[in-house]
Coordinates of N, CA and C in Angstrom, one line a residue:
X181 N 25.3 -39.1 31.8 CA 24.2 -39.9 31.3 C 23.9 -39.4 29.9
X182 N 23.8 -40.2 28.9 CA 23.6 -39.8 27.6 C 22.5 -40.7 27.0
X183 N 21.6 -40.1 26.2 CA 20.6 -40.7 25.4 C 20.8 -40.4 24.0
X184 N 20.9 -41.4 23.1 CA 21.1 -41.2 21.7 C 19.8 -41.7 21.0
X185 N 19.2 -40.9 20.2 CA 17.9 -41.3 19.5 C 18.2 -41.3 18.1
X186 N 17.9 -42.5 17.5 CA 18.1 -42.6 16.0 C 17.3 -43.8 15.5
X187 N 16.8 -43.8 14.3 CA 16.0 -44.8 13.8 C 16.8 -46.1 13.5
X188 N 16.1 -47.2 13.4 CA 16.7 -48.4 13.1 C 17.4 -48.3 11.7
X189 N 18.6 -48.7 11.5 CA 19.3 -48.6 10.3 C 20.3 -47.4 10.2
X190 N 20.3 -46.6 11.3 CA 21.2 -45.5 11.4 C 22.6 -45.9 11.8
X191 N 22.8 -47.2 12.1 CA 24.1 -47.8 12.5 C 24.5 -47.4 13.9
X192 N 23.6 -47.3 14.8 CA 24.0 -47.0 16.2 C 24.9 -48.1 16.7
X193 N 24.5 -49.4 16.5 CA 25.3 -50.5 17.0 C 26.6 -50.6 16.4
X194 N 26.6 -50.3 15.0 CA 27.9 -50.4 14.3 C 28.9 -49.4 14.8
X195 N 28.5 -48.2 15.0 CA 29.4 -47.1 15.5 C 29.9 -47.5 16.9
X196 N 28.9 -47.9 17.7 CA 29.3 -48.3 19.1 C 30.3 -49.4 19.1
X197 N 30.1 -50.4 18.3 CA 31.1 -51.5 18.3 C 32.5 -51.1 17.8
X198 N 32.5 -50.1 16.9 CA 33.8 -49.6 16.4 C 34.6 -48.9 17.5
X199 N 33.8 -48.0 18.2 CA 34.5 -47.2 19.2 C 34.8 -47.9 20.5
X200 N 34.1 -49.0 20.8 CA 34.3 -49.7 22.0 C 35.1 -51.0 21.8
X201 N 35.7 -51.2 20.6 CA 36.4 -52.4 20.3 C 37.4 -52.8 21.3
X202 N 38.2 -51.8 21.8 CA 39.2 -52.0 22.8 C 38.7 -52.5 24.1
X203 N 37.5 -51.9 24.5 CA 36.9 -52.3 25.7 C 36.3 -53.7 25.7
X204 N 35.7 -54.1 24.6 CA 35.2 -55.4 24.4 C 36.3 -56.4 24.4
X205 N 37.4 -56.1 23.7 CA 38.5 -57.1 23.7 C 39.1 -57.3 25.1
X206 N 39.2 -56.2 25.9 CA 39.6 -56.3 27.3 C 38.8 -57.2 28.1
X207 N 37.4 -57.0 28.0 CA 36.5 -57.8 28.8 C 36.6 -59.2 28.4
X208 N 36.7 -59.5 27.1 CA 36.8 -60.9 26.7 C 38.0 -61.6 27.2
X209 N 39.2 -60.9 27.1 CA 40.4 -61.5 27.5 C 40.5 -61.7 29.1
X210 N 40.0 -60.7 29.8 CA 40.0 -60.7 31.2 C 39.0 -61.8 31.7
X211 N 38.0 -62.1 31.0 CA 37.0 -63.1 31.4 C 37.7 -64.5 31.5
X212 N 38.7 -64.8 30.7 CA 39.4 -66.1 30.6 C 40.1 -66.3 31.9
X213 N 40.9 -65.3 32.4 CA 41.7 -65.4 33.6 C 40.8 -65.4 34.8
X214 N 39.6 -64.7 34.7 CA 38.7 -64.5 35.8 C 38.2 -65.9 36.3
X215 N 38.0 -66.8 35.4 CA 37.5 -68.1 35.8 C 38.4 -68.8 36.7
X216 N 39.7 -68.8 36.4 CA 40.7 -69.4 37.2 C 40.9 -68.7 38.6
X217 N 40.7 -67.4 38.5 CA 40.8 -66.6 39.8 C 39.7 -66.9 40.7
X218 N 38.5 -67.1 40.1 CA 37.4 -67.5 41.0 C 37.6 -68.9 41.6
X219 N 38.2 -69.8 40.9 CA 38.4 -71.1 41.4 C 39.5 -71.0 42.5
X220 N 40.5 -70.2 42.3 CA 41.5 -70.1 43.4 C 40.9 -69.5 44.6
X221 N 40.0 -68.5 44.4 CA 39.4 -67.9 45.6 C 38.5 -69.0 46.3
X222 N 37.8 -69.8 45.6 CA 37.0 -70.9 46.3 C 37.9 -71.8 47.1
X223 N 39.1 -72.1 46.5 CA 40.0 -73.0 47.3 C 40.6 -72.3 48.5
X224 N 40.9 -71.0 48.4 CA 41.4 -70.2 49.5 C 40.3 -70.1 50.6
X225 N 39.1 -69.9 50.2 CA 38.0 -69.8 51.1 C 37.8 -71.1 51.9
X226 N 37.9 -72.3 51.2 CA 37.8 -73.6 51.8 C 38.8 -73.8 52.9
X227 N 40.1 -73.4 52.5 CA 41.2 -73.5 53.5 C 40.9 -72.6 54.7
X228 N 40.5 -71.4 54.4 CA 40.3 -70.4 55.5 C 39.1 -70.9 56.4
X229 N 38.1 -71.4 55.8 CA 36.9 -71.9 56.6 C 37.4 -73.1 57.5
X230 N 38.2 -73.9 56.9 CA 38.7 -75.1 57.7 C 39.5 -74.7 58.8
X231 N 40.4 -73.7 58.6 CA 41.3 -73.2 59.7 C 40.5 -72.6 60.8
X232 N 39.5 -71.8 60.4 CA 38.7 -71.1 61.3 C 37.8 -72.0 62.1
X233 N 37.3 -73.0 61.5 CA 36.5 -74.0 62.2 C 37.3 -74.8 63.2
X234 N 38.6 -75.1 62.8 CA 39.4 -75.8 63.7 C 39.8 -75.0 65.0
X235 N 40.0 -73.7 64.7 CA 40.3 -72.8 65.9 C 39.1 -72.7 66.8
X236 N 37.9 -72.6 66.2 CA 36.7 -72.5 67.1 C 36.4 -73.8 67.8
X237 N 36.6 -74.9 67.1 CA 36.4 -76.2 67.8 C 37.4 -76.3 69.0
X238 N 38.6 -75.9 68.8 CA 39.6 -76.0 69.9 C 39.2 -75.0 71.0
X239 N 38.6 -73.9 70.7 CA 38.2 -72.9 71.7 C 37.1 -73.4 72.6
X240 N 36.2 -74.3 72.0 CA 35.1 -74.9 72.8 C 35.7 -75.8 73.9
X241 N 36.8 -76.5 73.6 CA 37.4 -77.4 74.5 C 38.2 -76.7 75.6
X242 N 38.7 -75.5 75.3 CA 39.6 -74.8 76.2 C 38.8 -74.0 77.2
X243 N 39.4 -73.8 78.4 CA 38.8 -73.0 79.4 C 39.1 -71.5 79.2
X244 N 40.1 -71.2 78.5 CA 40.5 -69.8 78.3 C 40.6 -69.6 76.7
X245 N 39.9 -68.6 76.2 CA 39.9 -68.3 74.8 C 40.9 -67.4 74.3
X246 N 41.9 -67.0 75.2 CA 42.9 -66.1 74.8 C 43.7 -66.6 73.6
X247 N 44.1 -67.8 73.6 CA 44.9 -68.4 72.5 C 44.0 -68.4 71.2
X248 N 42.8 -68.8 71.3 CA 41.9 -68.8 70.2 C 41.7 -67.5 69.5
X249 N 41.6 -66.4 70.4 CA 41.4 -65.1 69.8 C 42.7 -64.7 69.1
X250 N 43.8 -65.0 69.6 CA 45.1 -64.7 69.0 C 45.2 -65.5 67.6
X251 N 44.8 -66.7 67.6 CA 44.8 -67.5 66.4 C 43.9 -66.9 65.3
X252 N 42.7 -66.4 65.8 CA 41.8 -65.8 64.8 C 42.3 -64.5 64.3
X253 N 43.0 -63.7 65.1 CA 43.6 -62.5 64.7 C 44.7 -62.8 63.6
X254 N 45.5 -63.9 63.9 CA 46.5 -64.2 63.0 C 46.0 -64.8 61.7
X255 N 44.8 -65.4 61.7 CA 44.2 -66.0 60.5 C 43.7 -64.8 59.6
X256 N 43.2 -63.8 60.2 CA 42.8 -62.6 59.5 C 41.4 -62.7 58.8
X257 N 41.1 -61.7 58.0 CA 39.8 -61.8 57.4 C 39.7 -62.8 56.3
X258 N 38.6 -63.2 55.9 CA 38.4 -64.1 54.8 C 39.0 -63.6 53.5
X259 N 39.5 -64.5 52.6 CA 40.2 -64.0 51.4 C 39.2 -63.2 50.6
X260 N 39.8 -62.1 50.0 CA 39.0 -61.2 49.2 C 38.7 -61.8 47.8
X261 N 37.5 -61.8 47.4 CA 37.2 -62.3 46.0 C 37.9 -61.5 44.9
X262 N 38.1 -62.2 43.8 CA 38.7 -61.5 42.7 C 37.7 -60.5 42.1
X263 N 38.3 -59.4 41.5 CA 37.4 -58.4 40.9 C 37.0 -58.9 39.5
X264 N 35.6 -58.9 39.3 CA 35.1 -59.3 38.0 C 35.6 -58.3 36.9
X265 N 35.8 -58.8 35.7 CA 36.4 -57.9 34.7 C 35.4 -57.0 34.0
X266 N 34.2 -57.1 34.3 CA 33.2 -56.3 33.5 C 33.3 -54.9 33.8
X267 N 33.3 -54.0 32.8 CA 33.3 -52.6 33.0 C 32.0 -52.0 32.5
X268 N 31.2 -52.8 31.8 CA 29.9 -52.3 31.3 C 28.9 -53.4 31.6
X269 N 27.6 -52.9 31.7 CA 26.5 -53.7 31.8 C 25.5 -53.3 30.8
X270 N 24.9 -54.2 30.1 CA 24.0 -53.9 29.0 C 22.5 -53.9 29.4
X271 N 22.2 -54.7 30.3 CA 20.8 -54.8 30.8 C 20.8 -55.3 32.2
X272 N 20.5 -54.4 33.1 CA 20.6 -54.7 34.6 C 19.6 -53.9 35.3
X273 N 19.0 -54.5 36.4 CA 18.2 -53.7 37.3 C 19.0 -52.9 38.2
X274 N 18.4 -52.0 38.9 CA 19.2 -51.2 39.9 C 19.8 -52.1 40.9
X275 N 19.1 -53.1 41.4 CA 19.7 -54.1 42.3 C 20.9 -54.8 41.7
X276 N 20.8 -55.1 40.4 CA 22.0 -55.7 39.7 C 23.2 -54.8 39.6
X277 N 22.9 -53.5 39.3 CA 24.0 -52.5 39.3 C 24.7 -52.4 40.7
X278 N 23.8 -52.3 41.7 CA 24.3 -52.1 43.0 C 25.2 -53.3 43.4
X279 N 24.7 -54.5 43.2 CA 25.5 -55.7 43.5 C 26.8 -55.8 42.7
X280 N 26.7 -55.3 41.4 CA 27.9 -55.3 40.6 C 29.0 -54.4 41.1
X281 N 28.6 -53.3 41.7 CA 29.6 -52.4 42.4 C 30.3 -53.1 43.5
X282 N 29.7 -54.2 44.0 CA 30.4 -54.9 45.1 C 31.5 -55.8 44.7
X283 N 31.5 -56.2 43.4 CA 32.5 -57.2 43.0 C 33.2 -56.8 41.6
X284 N 32.8 -55.7 41.0 CA 33.4 -55.2 39.8 C 34.2 -53.9 40.1
X285 N 34.7 -53.4 39.0 CA 35.5 -52.1 39.1 C 34.5 -51.0 39.6
X286 N 35.1 -50.0 40.3 CA 34.2 -49.0 40.9 C 33.6 -48.0 39.9
X287 N 34.1 -48.0 38.7 CA 33.5 -47.2 37.6 C 32.9 -48.1 36.6
X288 N 31.5 -48.1 36.5 CA 30.8 -49.0 35.5 C 30.0 -48.1 34.5
X289 N 29.8 -48.8 33.4 CA 28.9 -48.1 32.4 C 27.7 -49.0 32.2
X290 N 26.5 -48.4 32.2 CA 25.3 -49.0 31.8 C 25.0 -48.6 30.4
X291 N 25.5 -49.4 29.4 CA 25.4 -49.1 28.0 C 24.5 -50.1 27.3
X292 N 23.7 -49.5 26.4 CA 22.8 -50.4 25.7 C 22.5 -49.8 24.3
X293 N 22.7 -50.6 23.2 CA 22.3 -50.1 21.9 C 20.9 -50.4 21.6
X294 N 20.2 -51.1 22.5 CA 18.8 -51.4 22.3 C 18.1 -51.1 23.7
X295 N 18.1 -49.9 24.1 CA 17.6 -49.5 25.4 C 16.1 -49.8 25.6
X296 N 15.4 -50.1 24.5 CA 14.0 -50.5 24.6 C 13.8 -51.7 25.5
X297 N 14.9 -52.6 25.5 CA 14.8 -53.7 26.4 C 14.8 -53.3 27.9
X298 N 15.5 -52.2 28.2 CA 15.6 -51.8 29.6 C 14.3 -51.1 29.9
X299 N 13.8 -50.2 29.0 CA 12.6 -49.4 29.3 C 11.4 -50.3 29.4
X300 N 11.4 -51.4 28.7 CA 10.3 -52.4 28.7 C 10.5 -53.5 29.7
X301 N 11.5 -53.4 30.5 CA 11.8 -54.5 31.4 C 11.2 -54.3 32.8
X302 N 11.6 -55.2 33.7 CA 11.0 -55.3 35.1 C 11.3 -54.0 35.8
X303 N 12.5 -53.5 35.8 CA 12.9 -52.3 36.6 C 12.1 -51.0 36.2
X304 N 11.6 -51.0 34.9 CA 10.9 -49.8 34.5 C 9.4 -50.0 34.4
X305 N 8.9 -51.1 35.0 CA 7.5 -51.3 35.0 C 6.8 -50.2 35.9
X306 N 5.5 -50.1 35.8 CA 4.8 -49.1 36.5 C 5.1 -49.1 38.0
X307 N 5.2 -50.3 38.6 CA 5.4 -50.5 40.0 C 6.8 -50.1 40.5
X308 N 7.8 -50.2 39.6 CA 9.2 -50.1 39.9 C 9.9 -48.9 39.3
X309 N 9.2 -48.2 38.4 CA 9.9 -47.1 37.6 C 10.4 -46.0 38.5
X310 N 9.6 -45.5 39.5 CA 10.1 -44.4 40.3 C 11.3 -44.8 41.1
X311 N 11.3 -46.1 41.7 CA 12.5 -46.5 42.4 C 13.7 -46.6 41.6
X312 N 13.5 -47.1 40.3 CA 14.7 -47.3 39.4 C 15.3 -46.0 39.0
X313 N 14.4 -45.0 38.6 CA 14.9 -43.7 38.2 C 15.5 -42.9 39.3
X314 N 14.9 -43.1 40.5 CA 15.5 -42.4 41.7 C 16.9 -42.9 42.0
X315 N 17.1 -44.2 41.9 CA 18.4 -44.8 42.2 C 19.4 -44.4 41.1
X316 N 19.0 -44.4 39.9 CA 19.9 -44.0 38.8 C 20.3 -42.5 39.0
X317 N 19.4 -41.7 39.4 CA 19.7 -40.3 39.7 C 20.7 -40.2 40.9
X318 N 20.6 -41.0 41.8 CA 21.5 -41.1 43.0 C 22.9 -41.5 42.5
X319 N 23.0 -42.5 41.6 CA 24.2 -42.9 41.0 C 24.9 -41.7 40.2
X320 N 24.0 -40.9 39.5 CA 24.5 -39.8 38.7 C 25.2 -38.8 39.7
X321 N 24.6 -38.6 40.8 CA 25.1 -37.6 41.8 C 26.4 -38.1 42.5
X322 N 26.7 -39.4 42.3 CA 27.9 -39.9 43.0 C 27.7 -40.2 44.5
X323 N 26.5 -40.4 44.9 CA 26.2 -40.6 46.3 C 26.7 -41.9 46.8
X324 N 27.0 -42.1 48.0 CA 27.3 -43.3 48.6 C 26.1 -44.3 48.5
X325 N 26.4 -45.6 48.4 CA 25.4 -46.6 48.3 C 25.2 -47.2 49.7
X326 N 24.0 -47.0 50.3 CA 23.7 -47.5 51.6 C 22.4 -48.3 51.5
X327 N 22.5 -49.6 51.7 CA 21.3 -50.4 51.6 C 21.3 -51.4 52.7
X328 N 20.1 -51.7 53.1 CA 19.8 -52.8 54.1 C 18.7 -53.6 53.6
X329 N 19.0 -54.9 53.4 CA 18.0 -55.9 52.9 C 18.0 -57.1 53.8
X330 N 16.9 -57.7 54.0 CA 16.8 -58.9 54.9 C 17.5 -60.1 54.2
X331 N 17.4 -60.2 52.9 CA 18.0 -61.3 52.3 C 19.5 -61.1 51.9
X332 N 19.8 -59.9 51.4 CA 21.2 -59.6 50.9 C 22.1 -59.0 52.0
X333 N 21.5 -58.6 53.1 CA 22.3 -58.0 54.2 C 22.6 -56.6 53.9
X334 N 23.4 -56.0 54.7 CA 23.7 -54.6 54.6 C 24.8 -54.3 53.6
X335 N 24.8 -53.1 53.0 CA 25.8 -52.8 52.0 C 26.1 -51.3 52.1
X336 N 27.4 -51.0 52.2 CA 27.8 -49.6 52.2 C 29.0 -49.4 51.3
X337 N 28.8 -48.7 50.2 CA 29.8 -48.6 49.2 C 30.1 -47.1 48.9
X338 N 31.4 -46.8 48.9 CA 31.8 -45.4 48.6 C 32.8 -45.4 47.4
X339 N 32.9 -44.3 46.8 CA 33.9 -44.1 45.7 C 33.4 -44.9 44.5
X340 N 32.1 -44.9 44.2 CA 31.6 -45.6 43.0 C 31.0 -44.6 42.0
X341 N 31.1 -44.9 40.7 CA 30.5 -44.0 39.7 C 29.9 -44.8 38.6
X342 N 28.8 -44.3 38.1 CA 28.1 -45.0 37.0 C 27.9 -44.0 35.8
X343 N 28.3 -44.5 34.6 CA 28.0 -43.7 33.4 C 26.9 -44.5 32.7
X344 N 26.1 -43.8 31.9 CA 24.9 -44.4 31.3 C 24.9 -43.9 29.8
X345 N 24.7 -44.8 28.9 CA 24.4 -44.4 27.5 C 23.4 -45.4 26.9
X346 N 22.2 -44.9 26.7 CA 21.1 -45.6 26.1 C 20.8 -45.1 24.7
X347 N 20.8 -46.1 23.8 CA 20.4 -45.8 22.4 C 19.0 -46.2 22.2
X348 N 18.2 -45.3 21.7 CA 16.8 -45.5 21.6 C 16.3 -45.2 20.2
X349 N 15.3 -45.9 19.7 CA 14.6 -45.5 18.5 C 13.5 -44.5 18.9
X350 N 13.2 -43.6 17.9 CA 12.3 -42.5 18.2 C 10.9 -43.0 18.8
X351 N 10.4 -44.1 18.3 CA 9.1 -44.6 18.8 C 9.2 -45.0 20.2
X352 N 10.4 -45.4 20.7 CA 10.6 -45.7 22.1 C 10.9 -44.4 22.9
X353 N 11.7 -43.6 22.3 CA 12.2 -42.4 23.1 C 11.1 -41.4 23.3
X354 N 10.1 -41.2 22.4 CA 9.1 -40.2 22.5 C 8.3 -40.4 23.8
X355 N 7.7 -41.5 24.0 CA 6.9 -41.7 25.3 C 7.8 -41.5 26.5
X356 N 9.0 -42.0 26.5 CA 9.9 -41.8 27.6 C 10.2 -40.4 27.9
X357 N 10.5 -39.6 26.9 CA 10.8 -38.2 27.1 C 9.6 -37.4 27.6
X358 N 8.4 -37.9 27.4 CA 7.2 -37.3 27.9 C 6.8 -37.9 29.2
X359 N 7.5 -38.9 29.7 CA 7.1 -39.5 31.0 C 7.2 -38.6 32.2
X360 N 6.0 -38.4 32.8 CA 6.0 -37.4 34.0 C 6.9 -37.8 35.1
X361 N 7.1 -39.2 35.3 CA 7.9 -39.6 36.4 C 9.4 -39.4 36.0
X362 N 9.8 -39.7 34.8 CA 11.2 -39.5 34.4 C 11.6 -38.0 34.4
X363 N 10.6 -37.2 34.1 CA 10.9 -35.7 34.1 C 10.9 -35.2 35.5
X364 N 9.7 -35.4 36.2 CA 9.5 -34.9 37.5 C 10.5 -35.4 38.6
X365 N 10.9 -36.6 38.5 CA 11.8 -37.2 39.5 C 13.2 -36.6 39.3
X366 N 13.5 -36.2 38.1 CA 14.8 -35.5 37.9 C 15.8 -36.4 37.1
X367 N 15.3 -37.5 36.6 CA 16.3 -38.4 35.8 C 16.6 -37.8 34.4
X368 N 15.6 -37.4 33.7 CA 15.8 -36.8 32.3 C 16.6 -35.5 32.4
X369 N 16.4 -34.6 33.4 CA 17.2 -33.4 33.4 C 18.7 -33.7 33.6
X370 N 19.0 -34.9 34.1 CA 20.4 -35.3 34.3 C 21.0 -35.9 33.0
X371 N 20.3 -36.0 32.0 CA 20.7 -36.7 30.8 C 21.1 -35.7 29.7
X372 N 22.1 -36.0 28.9 CA 22.4 -35.3 27.7 C 21.7 -36.0 26.5
X373 N 20.8 -35.4 25.8 CA 20.0 -36.1 24.8 C 20.4 -35.6 23.4
X374 N 20.6 -36.5 22.5 CA 20.9 -36.1 21.1 C 20.1 -36.9 20.1
X375 N 19.6 -36.3 19.0 CA 18.9 -36.9 18.0 C 19.4 -36.4 16.7
X376 N 20.5 -36.9 16.1 CA 21.1 -36.4 14.9 C 20.2 -36.5 13.7
X377 N 20.3 -35.7 12.7 CA 19.5 -35.8 11.5 C 19.8 -37.2 10.9
X378 N 18.8 -37.8 10.3 CA 19.0 -39.1 9.6 C 19.9 -38.9 8.4
X379 N 20.8 -40.0 8.3 CA 21.7 -40.0 7.2 C 21.4 -41.2 6.2
X380 N 20.3 -41.9 6.5 CA 20.0 -43.0 5.7 C 19.7 -42.5 4.2
X381 N 20.3 -43.2 3.3 CA 20.2 -42.8 1.9 C 21.3 -41.9 1.4
X382 N 22.1 -41.3 2.3 CA 23.2 -40.4 1.9 C 24.6 -41.0 2.2
X383 N 24.7 -42.2 2.7 CA 26.0 -42.7 3.2 C 26.6 -43.5 2.0
X384 N 26.9 -42.9 1.0 CA 27.4 -43.5 -0.2 C 28.9 -43.7 -0.2
X385 N 29.6 -43.1 0.7 CA 31.1 -43.2 0.9 C 31.4 -43.9 2.2
X386 N 32.5 -44.6 2.3 CA 32.9 -45.2 3.6 C 33.0 -44.2 4.7
X387 N 32.9 -44.7 5.9 CA 33.0 -43.9 7.1 C 34.3 -43.1 7.1
X388 N 34.2 -41.8 7.4 CA 35.4 -40.9 7.2 C 36.4 -40.9 8.4
X389 N 36.7 -42.1 8.9 CA 37.8 -42.2 9.9 C 38.9 -43.0 9.3
X390 N 40.1 -42.8 9.8 CA 41.3 -43.5 9.4 C 41.6 -44.7 10.3
X391 N 42.0 -45.8 9.8 CA 42.2 -47.0 10.6 C 43.3 -46.7 11.6
X392 N 44.3 -45.9 11.3 CA 45.4 -45.6 12.2 C 44.9 -44.9 13.4
X393 N 44.0 -43.9 13.2 CA 43.4 -43.1 14.3 C 42.6 -44.0 15.2
X394 N 41.8 -44.8 14.5 CA 40.9 -45.7 15.3 C 41.7 -46.7 16.2
X395 N 42.8 -47.2 15.6 CA 43.7 -48.1 16.3 C 44.3 -47.4 17.5
X396 N 44.7 -46.2 17.3 CA 45.4 -45.5 18.5 C 44.3 -45.2 19.5
X397 N 43.1 -44.9 19.1 CA 42.0 -44.7 20.1 C 41.8 -45.9 21.0
X398 N 41.7 -47.1 20.3 CA 41.5 -48.3 21.1 C 42.7 -48.7 21.9
X399 N 43.9 -48.4 21.4 CA 45.1 -48.7 22.2 C 45.1 -47.8 23.4
X400 N 44.8 -46.5 23.3 CA 44.7 -45.7 24.5 C 43.7 -46.1 25.5
X401 N 42.5 -46.5 25.0 CA 41.4 -47.0 25.8 C 41.9 -48.3 26.5
X402 N 42.5 -49.2 25.8 CA 43.0 -50.4 26.4 C 44.1 -50.2 27.5
X403 N 44.9 -49.2 27.3 CA 46.0 -48.9 28.2 C 45.4 -48.4 29.5
X404 N 44.4 -47.5 29.4 CA 43.7 -47.0 30.6 C 43.0 -48.2 31.4
X405 N 42.4 -49.1 30.7 CA 41.7 -50.2 31.3 C 42.8 -51.1 32.0
X406 N 43.9 -51.4 31.4 CA 44.9 -52.3 32.0 C 45.5 -51.7 33.2
X407 N 45.7 -50.4 33.3 CA 46.3 -49.7 34.4 C 45.4 -49.6 35.6
X408 N 44.1 -49.8 35.4 CA 43.1 -49.6 36.5 C 42.6 -50.9 37.0
X409 N 43.2 -52.0 36.6 CA 42.8 -53.3 37.1 C 43.1 -53.4 38.6
X410 N 42.1 -53.9 39.3 CA 42.3 -54.1 40.8 C 41.9 -52.9 41.6
X411 N 41.6 -51.8 41.0 CA 41.1 -50.6 41.8 C 39.8 -51.0 42.4
X412 N 39.7 -50.8 43.7 CA 38.5 -51.1 44.4 C 37.6 -49.9 44.8
X413 N 38.2 -48.8 44.9 CA 37.5 -47.6 45.2 C 38.2 -46.4 44.5
X414 N 37.4 -45.6 43.9 CA 37.9 -44.4 43.2 C 38.4 -43.3 44.2
X415 N 39.5 -42.8 43.9 CA 40.1 -41.7 44.6 C 40.1 -40.5 43.7
X416 N 39.1 -39.7 43.7 CA 38.8 -38.7 42.7 C 39.3 -37.3 43.3
X417 N 40.0 -36.6 42.4 CA 40.4 -35.2 42.7 C 39.3 -34.3 42.6
X418 N 39.3 -33.2 43.4 CA 38.4 -32.1 43.2 C 39.0 -31.1 42.3
X419 N 38.3 -30.8 41.3 CA 38.8 -29.8 40.3 C 38.3 -28.4 40.7
X420 N 39.2 -27.4 40.7 CA 38.9 -26.1 41.1 C 38.6 -25.2 39.9
X421 N 37.6 -24.4 39.9 CA 37.3 -23.5 38.8 C 38.2 -22.3 38.8
X422 N 38.6 -21.9 37.6 CA 39.2 -20.6 37.6 C 38.2 -19.5 37.8
X423 N 38.6 -18.3 38.0 CA 37.6 -17.2 38.2 C 36.8 -17.0 37.0
X424 N 37.4 -17.1 35.8 CA 36.7 -17.0 34.5 C 35.6 -18.1 34.4
X425 N 36.0 -19.3 34.8 CA 35.1 -20.4 34.8 C 34.0 -20.2 35.8
X426 N 34.3 -19.7 36.9 CA 33.3 -19.5 38.0 C 32.2 -18.5 37.5
X427 N 32.7 -17.4 36.9 CA 31.8 -16.4 36.4 C 30.9 -16.9 35.3
X428 N 31.5 -17.8 34.4 CA 30.7 -18.4 33.3 C 29.6 -19.3 33.9
X429 N 30.0 -20.1 34.9 CA 29.0 -21.0 35.5 C 27.9 -20.1 36.2
X430 N 28.3 -19.1 36.9 CA 27.3 -18.2 37.6 C 26.4 -17.6 36.6
X431 N 26.9 -17.1 35.5 CA 26.0 -16.6 34.5 C 25.0 -17.6 33.9
X432 N 25.5 -18.8 33.7 CA 24.6 -19.8 33.1 C 23.6 -20.2 34.2
X433 N 24.0 -20.3 35.4 CA 23.1 -20.6 36.5 C 22.0 -19.6 36.6
X434 N 22.3 -18.3 36.5 CA 21.3 -17.2 36.6 C 20.4 -17.3 35.4
X435 N 20.9 -17.6 34.2 CA 20.0 -17.7 33.0 C 19.0 -18.8 33.2
X436 N 19.5 -19.9 33.7 CA 18.6 -21.0 33.9 C 17.5 -20.7 34.9
X437 N 18.0 -20.0 36.0 CA 17.0 -19.7 37.1 C 15.9 -18.7 36.6
X438 N 16.3 -17.8 35.8 CA 15.3 -16.8 35.2 C 14.3 -17.5 34.3
X439 N 14.8 -18.5 33.6 CA 14.0 -19.2 32.6 C 13.0 -20.1 33.2

């Protein structure tokens, strides 16, 4: 979870668009084929529903349901919907993020270059702020998603991960960083916060990156996106610390505890 604080005109959006060009291109191209995949799924569902209805109708007329049960087993589960191509969400409530995990890739990013829209939105209102921040903290922890709703039904999701990057102007970030709920609930302690010195007035030369390096970055990003299409649940390895790493972590932990 990252928070970037910078004034308007610092080119937050410009830098973001440069570094995520490969991601945006992937989402745009995948959206075109997704429309036809959705239609194919609707057709498959209609056929499946028709076959299932016919089997159940025949079962009502039969004295023995053994054949109908066998037919239902042979028919199998309803067709699985296609995976939506979105890898990032720019403005979503916690309920929206949770639903997106049900039909999108299991690793999503909640990225916004104008996070004031989120902080001023419904999910961060006085009545809903605690619930929203608690849910985001749970996503940060990598916890399983277990929800029971009267309208939406039950939901149990495993192997999901959320990354967050909110870009904020100082006037918006200040009150949020002082918010007792955001601090006390544990959301802000989970965030990496940066506020670089302003460069406005000093940017007289073009940005110091090379087009070749930027192209390779976006090519690598695109390759990773292409190879992960269709993944429904993350299978994450557990990384083991070396003894040197364990001692470094222990020392840091003790410093924090004393402080």
